[in-house]
Short mmCIF file of C-alpha atoms and ligand atoms in Angstrom, two decimals:
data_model
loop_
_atom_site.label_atom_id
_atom_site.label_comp_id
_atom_site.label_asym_id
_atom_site.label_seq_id
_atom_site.Cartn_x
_atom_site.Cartn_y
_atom_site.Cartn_z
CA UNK A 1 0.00 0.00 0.00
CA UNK A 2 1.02 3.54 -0.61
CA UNK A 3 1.74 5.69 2.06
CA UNK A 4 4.28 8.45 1.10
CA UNK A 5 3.53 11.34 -1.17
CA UNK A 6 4.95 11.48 -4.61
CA UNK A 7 6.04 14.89 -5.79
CA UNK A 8 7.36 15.57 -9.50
CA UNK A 9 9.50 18.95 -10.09
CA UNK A 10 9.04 20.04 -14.14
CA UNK A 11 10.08 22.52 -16.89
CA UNK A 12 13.22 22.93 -19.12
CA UNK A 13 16.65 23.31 -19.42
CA UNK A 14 17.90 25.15 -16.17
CA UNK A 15 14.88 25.53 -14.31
CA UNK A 16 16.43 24.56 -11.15
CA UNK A 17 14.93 21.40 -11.00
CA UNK A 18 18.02 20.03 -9.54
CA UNK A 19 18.69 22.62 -7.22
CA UNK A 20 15.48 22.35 -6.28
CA UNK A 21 14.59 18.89 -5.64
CA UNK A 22 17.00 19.02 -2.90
CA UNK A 23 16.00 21.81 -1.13
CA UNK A 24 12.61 20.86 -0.88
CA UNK A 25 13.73 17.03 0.51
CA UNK A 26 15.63 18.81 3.21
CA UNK A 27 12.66 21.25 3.85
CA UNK A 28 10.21 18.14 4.31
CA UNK A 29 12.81 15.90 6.17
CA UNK A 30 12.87 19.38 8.60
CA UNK A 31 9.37 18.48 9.47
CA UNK A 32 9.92 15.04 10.31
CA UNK A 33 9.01 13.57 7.05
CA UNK A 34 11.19 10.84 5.46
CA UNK A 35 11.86 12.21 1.95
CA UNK A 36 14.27 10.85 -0.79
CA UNK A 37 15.06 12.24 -4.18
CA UNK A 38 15.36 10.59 -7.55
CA UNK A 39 15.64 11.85 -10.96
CA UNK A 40 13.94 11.00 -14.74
CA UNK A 41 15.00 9.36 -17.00
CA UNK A 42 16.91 7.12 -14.36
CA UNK A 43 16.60 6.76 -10.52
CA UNK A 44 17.81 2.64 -10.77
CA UNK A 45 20.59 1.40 -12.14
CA UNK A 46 18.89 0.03 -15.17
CA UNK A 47 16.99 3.63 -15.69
CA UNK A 48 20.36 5.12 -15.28
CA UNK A 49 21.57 2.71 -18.39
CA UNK A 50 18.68 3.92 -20.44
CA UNK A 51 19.70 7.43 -19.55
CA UNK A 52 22.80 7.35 -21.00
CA UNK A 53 21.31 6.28 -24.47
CA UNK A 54 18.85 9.36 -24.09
CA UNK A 55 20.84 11.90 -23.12
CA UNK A 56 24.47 11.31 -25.03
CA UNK A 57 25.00 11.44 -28.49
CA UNK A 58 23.14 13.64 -31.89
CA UNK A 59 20.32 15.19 -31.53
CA UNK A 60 18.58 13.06 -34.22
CA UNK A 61 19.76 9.53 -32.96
CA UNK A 62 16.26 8.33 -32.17
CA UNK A 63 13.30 8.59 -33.76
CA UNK A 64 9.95 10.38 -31.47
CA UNK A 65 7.90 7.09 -31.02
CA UNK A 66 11.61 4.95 -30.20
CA UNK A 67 12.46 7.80 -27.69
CA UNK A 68 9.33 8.06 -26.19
CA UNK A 69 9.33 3.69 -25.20
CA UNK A 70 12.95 4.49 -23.92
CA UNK A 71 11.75 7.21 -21.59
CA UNK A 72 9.17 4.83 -20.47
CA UNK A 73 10.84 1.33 -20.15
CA UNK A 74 13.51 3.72 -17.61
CA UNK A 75 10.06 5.09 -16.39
CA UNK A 76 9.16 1.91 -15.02
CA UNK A 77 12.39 0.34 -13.61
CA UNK A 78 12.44 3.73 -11.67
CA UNK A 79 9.32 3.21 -10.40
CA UNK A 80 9.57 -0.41 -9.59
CA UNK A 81 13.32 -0.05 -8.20
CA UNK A 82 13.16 3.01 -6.41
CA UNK A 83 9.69 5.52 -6.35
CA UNK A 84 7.45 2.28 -5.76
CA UNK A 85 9.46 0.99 -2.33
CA UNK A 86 9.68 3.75 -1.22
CA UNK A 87 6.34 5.39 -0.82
CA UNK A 88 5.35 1.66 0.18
CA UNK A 89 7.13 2.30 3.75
CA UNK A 90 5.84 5.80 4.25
CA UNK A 91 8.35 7.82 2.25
CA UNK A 92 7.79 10.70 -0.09
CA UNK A 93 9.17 10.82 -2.97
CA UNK A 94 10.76 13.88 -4.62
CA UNK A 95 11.52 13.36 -8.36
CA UNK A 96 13.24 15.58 -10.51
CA UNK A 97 11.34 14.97 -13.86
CA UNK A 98 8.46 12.37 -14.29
CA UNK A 99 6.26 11.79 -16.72
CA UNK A 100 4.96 15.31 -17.92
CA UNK A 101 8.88 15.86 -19.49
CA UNK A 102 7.85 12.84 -21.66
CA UNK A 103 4.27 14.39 -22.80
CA UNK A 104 6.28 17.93 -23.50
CA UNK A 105 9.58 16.82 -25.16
CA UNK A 106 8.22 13.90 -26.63
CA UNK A 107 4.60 13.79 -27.16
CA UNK A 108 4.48 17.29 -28.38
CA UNK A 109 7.22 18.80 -29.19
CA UNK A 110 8.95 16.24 -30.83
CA UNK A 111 5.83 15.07 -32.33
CA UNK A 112 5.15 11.89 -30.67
CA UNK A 113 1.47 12.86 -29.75
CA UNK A 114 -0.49 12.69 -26.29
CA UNK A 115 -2.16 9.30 -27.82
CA UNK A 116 0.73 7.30 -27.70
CA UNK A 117 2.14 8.68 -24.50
CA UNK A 118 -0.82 8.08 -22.56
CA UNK A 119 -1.04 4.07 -23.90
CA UNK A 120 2.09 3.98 -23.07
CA UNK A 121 1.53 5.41 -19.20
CA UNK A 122 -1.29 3.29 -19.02
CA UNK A 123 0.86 0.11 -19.63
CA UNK A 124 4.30 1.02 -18.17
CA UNK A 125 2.79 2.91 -15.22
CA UNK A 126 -0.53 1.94 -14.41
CA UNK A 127 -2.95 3.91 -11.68
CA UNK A 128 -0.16 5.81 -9.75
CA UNK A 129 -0.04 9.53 -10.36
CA UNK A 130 2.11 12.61 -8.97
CA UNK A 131 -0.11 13.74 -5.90
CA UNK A 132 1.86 17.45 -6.85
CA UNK A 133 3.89 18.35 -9.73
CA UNK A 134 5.75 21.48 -9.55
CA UNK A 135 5.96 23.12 -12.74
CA UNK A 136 9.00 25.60 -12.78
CA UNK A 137 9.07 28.60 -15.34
CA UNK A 138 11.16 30.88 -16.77
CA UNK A 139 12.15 32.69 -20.29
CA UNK A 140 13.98 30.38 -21.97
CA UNK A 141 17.19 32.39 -22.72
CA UNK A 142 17.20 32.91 -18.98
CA UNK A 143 17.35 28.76 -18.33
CA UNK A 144 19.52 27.80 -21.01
CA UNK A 145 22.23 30.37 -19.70
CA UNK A 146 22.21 28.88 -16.57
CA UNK A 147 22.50 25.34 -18.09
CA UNK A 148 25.41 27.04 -19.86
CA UNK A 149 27.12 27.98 -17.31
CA UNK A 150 26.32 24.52 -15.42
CA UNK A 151 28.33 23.22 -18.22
CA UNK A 152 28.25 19.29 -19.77
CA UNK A 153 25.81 20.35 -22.10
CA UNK A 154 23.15 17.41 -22.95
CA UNK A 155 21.56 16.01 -25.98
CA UNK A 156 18.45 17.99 -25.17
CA UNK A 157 20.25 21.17 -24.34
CA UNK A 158 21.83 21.04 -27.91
CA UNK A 159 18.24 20.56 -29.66
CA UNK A 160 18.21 24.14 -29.91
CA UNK A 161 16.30 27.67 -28.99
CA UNK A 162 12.83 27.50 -30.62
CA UNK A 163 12.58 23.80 -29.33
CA UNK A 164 12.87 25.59 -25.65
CA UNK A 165 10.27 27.84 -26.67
CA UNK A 166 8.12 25.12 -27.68
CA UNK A 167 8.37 22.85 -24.58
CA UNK A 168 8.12 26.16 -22.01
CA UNK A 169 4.85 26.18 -23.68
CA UNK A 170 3.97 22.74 -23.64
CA UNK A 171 4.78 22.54 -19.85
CA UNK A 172 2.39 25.32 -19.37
CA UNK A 173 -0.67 23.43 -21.10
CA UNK A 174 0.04 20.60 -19.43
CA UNK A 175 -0.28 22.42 -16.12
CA UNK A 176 -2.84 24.60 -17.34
CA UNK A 177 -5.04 21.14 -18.14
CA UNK A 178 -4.64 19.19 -15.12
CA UNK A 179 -4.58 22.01 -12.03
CA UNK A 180 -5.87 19.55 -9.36
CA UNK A 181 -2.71 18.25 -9.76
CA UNK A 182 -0.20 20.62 -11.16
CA UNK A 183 1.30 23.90 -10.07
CA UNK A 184 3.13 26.53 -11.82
CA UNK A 185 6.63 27.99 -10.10
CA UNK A 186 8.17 31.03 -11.13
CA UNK A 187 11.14 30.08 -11.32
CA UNK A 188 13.28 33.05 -12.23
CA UNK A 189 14.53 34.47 -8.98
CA UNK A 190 16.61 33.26 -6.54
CA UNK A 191 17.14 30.00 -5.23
CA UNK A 192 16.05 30.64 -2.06
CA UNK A 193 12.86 32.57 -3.59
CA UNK A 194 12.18 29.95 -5.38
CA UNK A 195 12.02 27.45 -2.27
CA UNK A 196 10.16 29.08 -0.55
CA UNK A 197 7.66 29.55 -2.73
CA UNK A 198 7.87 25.44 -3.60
CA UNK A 199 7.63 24.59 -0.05
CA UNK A 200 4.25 27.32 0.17
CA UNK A 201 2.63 25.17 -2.30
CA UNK A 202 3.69 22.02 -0.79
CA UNK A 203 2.62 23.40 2.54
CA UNK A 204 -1.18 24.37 1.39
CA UNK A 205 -1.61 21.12 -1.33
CA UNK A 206 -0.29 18.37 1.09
CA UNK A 207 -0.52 19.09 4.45
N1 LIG B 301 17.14 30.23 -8.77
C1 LIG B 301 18.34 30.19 -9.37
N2 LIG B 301 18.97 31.31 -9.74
C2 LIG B 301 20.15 31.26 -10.36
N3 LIG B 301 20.83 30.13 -10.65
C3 LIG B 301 20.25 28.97 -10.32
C4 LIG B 301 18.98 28.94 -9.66
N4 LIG B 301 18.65 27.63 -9.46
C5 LIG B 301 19.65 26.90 -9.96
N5 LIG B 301 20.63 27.69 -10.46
C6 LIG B 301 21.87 27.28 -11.11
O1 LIG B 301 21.56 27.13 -12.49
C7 LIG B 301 22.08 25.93 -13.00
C8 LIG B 301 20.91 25.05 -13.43
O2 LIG B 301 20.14 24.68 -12.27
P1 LIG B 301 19.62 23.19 -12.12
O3 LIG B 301 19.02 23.07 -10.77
O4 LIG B 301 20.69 22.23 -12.49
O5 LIG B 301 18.47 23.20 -13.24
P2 LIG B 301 17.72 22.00 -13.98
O6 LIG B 301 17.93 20.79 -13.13
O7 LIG B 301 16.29 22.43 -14.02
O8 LIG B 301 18.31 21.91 -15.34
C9 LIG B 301 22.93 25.31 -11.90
O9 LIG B 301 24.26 25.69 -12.11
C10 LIG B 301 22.35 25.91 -10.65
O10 LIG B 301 23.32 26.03 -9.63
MG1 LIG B 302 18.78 19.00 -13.64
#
């Protein structure tokens, strides 16, 4: 049975997903709540495999249907490995990335449609759904300079500006179409802004 919360931090390139993730574990374990982080695509060691095909190598190595069955066969390793024991014993579950990254980059932006992503949900991931996905925004030029600067530039970093555009947009739809579940961030101020304004939302959806 499921008895930790699952939370799911989205949006592009140098968000702060990353930085963020983190802060809010340490936020929740300073209530007394057991929290781990994870991270999409990977989380397991067998996700983490699939990563590496995903995000190394040209831009146009896979096709969007192939890509999209990558993101989920890693999907659901992670979840089995890692997300799925873990709420079971009364963790939550902080994951930088889920499934929405796959219905932005994939299902719409790189054309692979919301049909086959949600058969594709429905078989690799059943029932379970984020109870809160954070949706972090900013310009685009703003995110990609920070990924920039983070250095190691990614496949998806490389797929160039109007993509951005296009999935900043996509991530907004998605939130804008599901708002029981999804909130939007702003994510372009400061780190400790933007915490604080994560762990507000966390505080008033899941208390
Ligand atoms: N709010 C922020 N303001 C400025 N820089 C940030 C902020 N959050 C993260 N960074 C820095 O920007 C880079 C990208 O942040 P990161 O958390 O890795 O983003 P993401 O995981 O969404 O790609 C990192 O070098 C990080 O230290
Ligand atoms: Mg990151």
């Amino acid at each position: 049975m499921i008895r930790g919360r699952f939370i799911t931090l989205e949006g592009g390139e140098g968000a702060g997903k990353s930085t963020q993730v983190l802060r809010l574990a340490a936020w929740l374990e300073g209530r007394g709540i057991e929290a781990i982080t994870t991270r999409e695509p990977g989380g397991s060691p067998g996700a983490e495999a699939i990563r590496t095909l995903l995000v190394d190598g040209a831009t146009d190595r896979w096709d969007a249907v192939t890509e999209t069955m990558l993101h989920f066969a890693a999907r659901r390793d992670h979840l089995r490995v890692t997300v799925l024991p873990a709420l079971e014993r009364g963790a939550w579950v902080v994951s930088d990335r889920f499934a929405d990254s796959t219905r932005a980059y994939q299902g719409i932006v790189q054309g692979a449609g919301d049909d086959l992503v949600e058969r594709l949900y429905a078989i690799a991931v059943g029932e379970l759904r984020p109870d809160l996905t954070l949706v972090l925004d900013l310009p685009v030029e703003k995110g990609l300079a920070r990924a920039t600067e983070r250095g190691g530039e990614n496949r998806y970093e490389r797929m160039g500006r109007a993509f951005h555009e296009r999935l900043r947009l996509a991530f907004l739809d998605i939130a804008a179409a599901d708002p029981q579940r999804c909130v939007v961030v702003d994510a372009d101020d400061g780190p400790d802004a933007v915490a604080g304004r994560i762990a507000s939302v966390v505080a008033e959806r899941l208390s």
